[in-house]
């Protein structure tokens, strides 16, 4: 089994990355392979609503050269995915939003490639807006018929502007470990023969 984590933060070693890696530690202890993919800070483009993916049905987006198709292939192969973002003006980063829009569209245009996969949102924040960002990520999971994984509280962690401060959020970090346990539990149930 494999879970990919997608870091929507432009800071590869910031609060969001720390939270994703904490979930990964628990998943790896449960024998589940993980891979972290950096999306924040890249030039990934938004959906152009050209509908070429509906016509082609080749599990790809017609917009090329921005890394989307390579990331999408990993999303389609994975048993589970964790999408993480810092809170920017009460929502997710534009790079993660572009990935969500395009991957949801391509998945649905090709027979529901994300259907019955496990998905979890992870959001870092400094003050407010985290619940809206959390909800924005969860929309992908809901519309693609995925199983959403939660923790003992919302999958949020409080950090600061500099990055790295989230490690001081004891409850948030414990929620990340619990999220890893919950995702491992679900994946083992889904993959039981």
mmCIF file of C-alpha atoms in Angstrom:
data_model
loop_
_atom_site.group_PDB
_atom_site.id
_atom_site.type_symbol
_atom_site.label_atom_id
_atom_site.label_comp_id
_atom_site.label_asym_id
_atom_site.label_seq_id
_atom_site.Cartn_x
_atom_site.Cartn_y
_atom_site.Cartn_z
ATOM 1 C CA UNK A 1 0.000 0.000 0.000
ATOM 2 C CA UNK A 2 1.139 3.532 -0.715
ATOM 3 C CA UNK A 3 0.092 6.985 0.444
ATOM 4 C CA UNK A 4 1.282 10.145 -1.238
ATOM 5 C CA UNK A 5 1.404 13.482 0.499
ATOM 6 C CA UNK A 6 1.167 16.641 -1.529
ATOM 7 C CA UNK A 7 2.689 19.759 -0.013
ATOM 8 C CA UNK A 8 0.858 22.821 -1.286
ATOM 9 C CA UNK A 9 3.119 25.165 0.645
ATOM 10 C CA UNK A 10 5.842 27.031 -1.244
ATOM 11 C CA UNK A 11 8.072 26.251 1.753
ATOM 12 C CA UNK A 12 9.329 22.672 1.315
ATOM 13 C CA UNK A 13 10.418 22.468 4.968
ATOM 14 C CA UNK A 14 7.727 24.624 6.608
ATOM 15 C CA UNK A 15 4.813 23.857 8.905
ATOM 16 C CA UNK A 16 2.757 21.951 6.318
ATOM 17 C CA UNK A 17 5.686 19.711 5.405
ATOM 18 C CA UNK A 18 6.374 18.986 9.076
ATOM 19 C CA UNK A 19 2.745 17.953 9.570
ATOM 20 C CA UNK A 20 2.732 15.702 6.491
ATOM 21 C CA UNK A 21 5.983 14.041 7.560
ATOM 22 C CA UNK A 22 4.545 13.411 11.018
ATOM 23 C CA UNK A 23 1.600 11.553 9.462
ATOM 24 C CA UNK A 24 4.093 9.639 7.310
ATOM 25 C CA UNK A 25 6.070 8.468 10.360
ATOM 26 C CA UNK A 26 2.976 6.698 11.664
ATOM 27 C CA UNK A 27 2.051 5.268 8.261
ATOM 28 C CA UNK A 28 5.584 3.950 7.712
ATOM 29 C CA UNK A 29 5.539 2.336 11.181
ATOM 30 C CA UNK A 30 2.394 0.521 9.982
ATOM 31 C CA UNK A 31 4.257 -0.777 6.909
ATOM 32 C CA UNK A 32 2.721 1.645 4.409
ATOM 33 C CA UNK A 33 4.957 3.250 1.790
ATOM 34 C CA UNK A 34 4.875 7.056 1.536
ATOM 35 C CA UNK A 35 6.032 9.703 -0.899
ATOM 36 C CA UNK A 36 6.043 13.472 -0.459
ATOM 37 C CA UNK A 37 5.386 15.562 -3.560
ATOM 38 C CA UNK A 38 6.127 19.296 -3.619
ATOM 39 C CA UNK A 39 3.491 21.358 -5.458
ATOM 40 C CA UNK A 40 3.694 24.702 -3.672
ATOM 41 C CA UNK A 41 6.046 27.108 -5.381
ATOM 42 C CA UNK A 42 5.813 25.325 -8.739
ATOM 43 C CA UNK A 43 4.327 26.680 -11.949
ATOM 44 C CA UNK A 44 1.357 24.298 -12.017
ATOM 45 C CA UNK A 45 -1.448 25.883 -14.007
ATOM 46 C CA UNK A 46 -5.182 25.961 -13.365
ATOM 47 C CA UNK A 47 -7.805 24.124 -15.388
ATOM 48 C CA UNK A 48 -8.604 25.780 -18.731
ATOM 49 C CA UNK A 49 -12.006 24.036 -19.039
ATOM 50 C CA UNK A 50 -11.030 22.870 -22.530
ATOM 51 C CA UNK A 51 -12.684 19.447 -21.980
ATOM 52 C CA UNK A 52 -9.884 17.701 -23.890
ATOM 53 C CA UNK A 53 -9.607 15.160 -21.043
ATOM 54 C CA UNK A 54 -13.243 14.192 -21.594
ATOM 55 C CA UNK A 55 -12.627 13.620 -25.289
ATOM 56 C CA UNK A 56 -9.244 11.871 -24.997
ATOM 57 C CA UNK A 57 -10.003 9.710 -21.934
ATOM 58 C CA UNK A 58 -6.269 8.975 -21.590
ATOM 59 C CA UNK A 59 -5.939 9.841 -17.869
ATOM 60 C CA UNK A 60 -4.008 12.993 -18.713
ATOM 61 C CA UNK A 61 -4.586 16.719 -18.939
ATOM 62 C CA UNK A 62 -3.949 18.369 -22.298
ATOM 63 C CA UNK A 63 -1.980 21.155 -20.569
ATOM 64 C CA UNK A 64 1.589 19.889 -20.518
ATOM 65 C CA UNK A 65 4.976 20.923 -19.214
ATOM 66 C CA UNK A 66 4.015 21.932 -15.678
ATOM 67 C CA UNK A 67 4.381 18.563 -13.918
ATOM 68 C CA UNK A 68 0.662 17.931 -13.503
ATOM 69 C CA UNK A 69 0.449 14.690 -15.492
ATOM 70 C CA UNK A 70 3.335 13.126 -13.562
ATOM 71 C CA UNK A 71 1.736 14.044 -10.238
ATOM 72 C CA UNK A 72 -1.692 12.891 -11.392
ATOM 73 C CA UNK A 73 -0.305 9.477 -12.371
ATOM 74 C CA UNK A 74 1.011 9.083 -8.805
ATOM 75 C CA UNK A 75 -2.345 10.164 -7.375
ATOM 76 C CA UNK A 76 -4.160 7.612 -9.521
ATOM 77 C CA UNK A 77 -1.767 4.813 -8.480
ATOM 78 C CA UNK A 78 -1.771 5.564 -4.743
ATOM 79 C CA UNK A 79 -4.087 3.860 -2.279
ATOM 80 C CA UNK A 80 -4.400 7.088 -0.330
ATOM 81 C CA UNK A 81 -3.488 10.730 -0.529
ATOM 82 C CA UNK A 82 -2.978 13.512 1.954
ATOM 83 C CA UNK A 83 -3.234 17.026 0.584
ATOM 84 C CA UNK A 84 -1.646 19.720 2.726
ATOM 85 C CA UNK A 85 -1.702 23.483 2.552
ATOM 86 C CA UNK A 86 -1.007 26.506 4.687
ATOM 87 C CA UNK A 87 -3.906 28.928 5.036
ATOM 88 C CA UNK A 88 -3.549 31.845 2.610
ATOM 89 C CA UNK A 89 -6.281 34.476 2.888
ATOM 90 C CA UNK A 90 -8.652 31.895 4.431
ATOM 91 C CA UNK A 91 -8.051 29.268 1.737
ATOM 92 C CA UNK A 92 -5.484 26.909 0.210
ATOM 93 C CA UNK A 93 -2.551 27.941 -1.955
ATOM 94 C CA UNK A 94 -3.230 28.575 -5.652
ATOM 95 C CA UNK A 95 -0.909 25.719 -6.667
ATOM 96 C CA UNK A 96 -2.866 23.175 -4.629
ATOM 97 C CA UNK A 97 -6.164 24.577 -5.906
ATOM 98 C CA UNK A 98 -4.939 24.161 -9.496
ATOM 99 C CA UNK A 99 -3.957 20.548 -8.766
ATOM 100 C CA UNK A 100 -7.322 19.831 -7.131
ATOM 101 C CA UNK A 101 -9.328 21.316 -10.003
ATOM 102 C CA UNK A 102 -7.428 19.503 -12.716
ATOM 103 C CA UNK A 103 -7.026 16.165 -10.938
ATOM 104 C CA UNK A 104 -10.695 16.039 -9.982
ATOM 105 C CA UNK A 105 -11.710 16.758 -13.550
ATOM 106 C CA UNK A 106 -9.321 14.222 -15.128
ATOM 107 C CA UNK A 107 -10.250 11.573 -12.568
ATOM 108 C CA UNK A 108 -13.968 11.989 -13.231
ATOM 109 C CA UNK A 109 -13.492 12.183 -17.017
ATOM 110 C CA UNK A 110 -11.764 8.795 -16.937
ATOM 111 C CA UNK A 111 -14.317 6.753 -15.018
ATOM 112 C CA UNK A 112 -13.631 7.902 -11.461
ATOM 113 C CA UNK A 113 -9.957 7.041 -10.948
ATOM 114 C CA UNK A 114 -9.996 8.267 -7.326
ATOM 115 C CA UNK A 115 -13.158 6.365 -6.345
ATOM 116 C CA UNK A 116 -12.794 4.486 -3.047
ATOM 117 C CA UNK A 117 -9.297 5.768 -2.310
ATOM 118 C CA UNK A 118 -8.548 7.219 1.130
ATOM 119 C CA UNK A 119 -8.022 10.957 1.379
ATOM 120 C CA UNK A 120 -7.141 13.391 4.134
ATOM 121 C CA UNK A 121 -6.690 17.136 4.323
ATOM 122 C CA UNK A 122 -3.938 18.693 6.448
ATOM 123 C CA UNK A 123 -3.904 22.441 7.005
ATOM 124 C CA UNK A 124 -1.455 24.679 8.831
ATOM 125 C CA UNK A 125 -2.533 28.099 9.962
ATOM 126 C CA UNK A 126 -1.416 31.034 12.022
ATOM 127 C CA UNK A 127 -4.791 32.458 13.056
ATOM 128 C CA UNK A 128 -8.112 31.998 11.199
ATOM 129 C CA UNK A 129 -9.379 30.554 7.936
ATOM 130 C CA UNK A 130 -8.152 27.019 8.506
ATOM 131 C CA UNK A 131 -11.581 25.383 8.444
ATOM 132 C CA UNK A 132 -12.371 26.942 5.061
ATOM 133 C CA UNK A 133 -9.046 25.704 3.672
ATOM 134 C CA UNK A 134 -9.733 22.251 5.157
ATOM 135 C CA UNK A 135 -13.146 22.244 3.491
ATOM 136 C CA UNK A 136 -11.666 23.277 0.114
ATOM 137 C CA UNK A 137 -9.453 20.186 0.082
ATOM 138 C CA UNK A 138 -12.239 17.889 1.241
ATOM 139 C CA UNK A 139 -14.402 18.908 -1.721
ATOM 140 C CA UNK A 140 -12.068 16.925 -3.989
ATOM 141 C CA UNK A 141 -12.500 13.800 -1.882
ATOM 142 C CA UNK A 142 -16.271 14.137 -1.743
ATOM 143 C CA UNK A 143 -16.885 14.741 -5.443
ATOM 144 C CA UNK A 144 -14.508 11.902 -6.390
ATOM 145 C CA UNK A 145 -16.242 9.365 -4.089
ATOM 146 C CA UNK A 146 -13.247 8.958 -1.825
ATOM 147 C CA UNK A 147 -13.230 7.928 1.841
ATOM 148 C CA UNK A 148 -12.233 10.906 3.983
ATOM 149 C CA UNK A 149 -10.007 10.200 6.975
ATOM 150 C CA UNK A 150 -10.139 12.345 10.077
ATOM 151 C CA UNK A 151 -8.446 12.469 13.427
ATOM 152 C CA UNK A 152 -9.467 13.240 17.003
ATOM 153 C CA UNK A 153 -10.051 16.841 15.914
ATOM 154 C CA UNK A 154 -9.756 18.757 12.634
ATOM 155 C CA UNK A 155 -6.498 17.955 10.826
ATOM 156 C CA UNK A 156 -5.086 21.394 11.615
ATOM 157 C CA UNK A 157 -1.854 22.638 13.136
ATOM 158 C CA UNK A 158 -1.058 26.108 14.428
ATOM 159 C CA UNK A 159 2.276 27.549 13.371
ATOM 160 C CA UNK A 160 3.701 30.924 12.573
ATOM 161 C CA UNK A 161 4.982 32.969 9.694
ATOM 162 C CA UNK A 162 8.536 31.661 9.822
ATOM 163 C CA UNK A 163 7.765 27.956 9.463
ATOM 164 C CA UNK A 164 8.610 25.209 11.912
ATOM 165 C CA UNK A 165 6.556 26.591 14.799
ATOM 166 C CA UNK A 166 3.882 23.901 14.343
ATOM 167 C CA UNK A 167 6.012 21.478 16.379
ATOM 168 C CA UNK A 168 4.976 23.547 19.417
ATOM 169 C CA UNK A 169 1.290 22.712 18.789
ATOM 170 C CA UNK A 170 1.210 19.550 20.901
ATOM 171 C CA UNK A 171 -2.445 18.753 20.135
ATOM 172 C CA UNK A 172 -2.020 19.410 16.421
ATOM 173 C CA UNK A 173 1.017 17.136 16.174
ATOM 174 C CA UNK A 174 -0.773 14.392 18.123
ATOM 175 C CA UNK A 175 -3.671 14.729 15.679
ATOM 176 C CA UNK A 176 -1.222 14.122 12.817
ATOM 177 C CA UNK A 177 -0.010 10.897 14.451
ATOM 178 C CA UNK A 178 -3.609 9.818 15.034
ATOM 179 C CA UNK A 179 -4.452 10.681 11.430
ATOM 180 C CA UNK A 180 -1.689 8.313 10.322
ATOM 181 C CA UNK A 181 -3.123 5.551 12.509
ATOM 182 C CA UNK A 182 -6.644 6.129 11.193
ATOM 183 C CA UNK A 183 -5.497 6.125 7.573
ATOM 184 C CA UNK A 184 -3.470 2.937 8.110
ATOM 185 C CA UNK A 185 -6.510 1.283 9.716
ATOM 186 C CA UNK A 186 -8.773 2.221 6.791
ATOM 187 C CA UNK A 187 -6.270 1.190 4.119
ATOM 188 C CA UNK A 188 -5.763 -2.206 5.761
ATOM 189 C CA UNK A 189 -9.541 -2.734 5.825
ATOM 190 C CA UNK A 190 -9.926 -1.640 2.192
ATOM 191 C CA UNK A 191 -7.084 -3.912 1.054
ATOM 192 C CA UNK A 192 -8.055 -6.998 3.093
ATOM 193 C CA UNK A 193 -8.725 -10.046 0.943
#
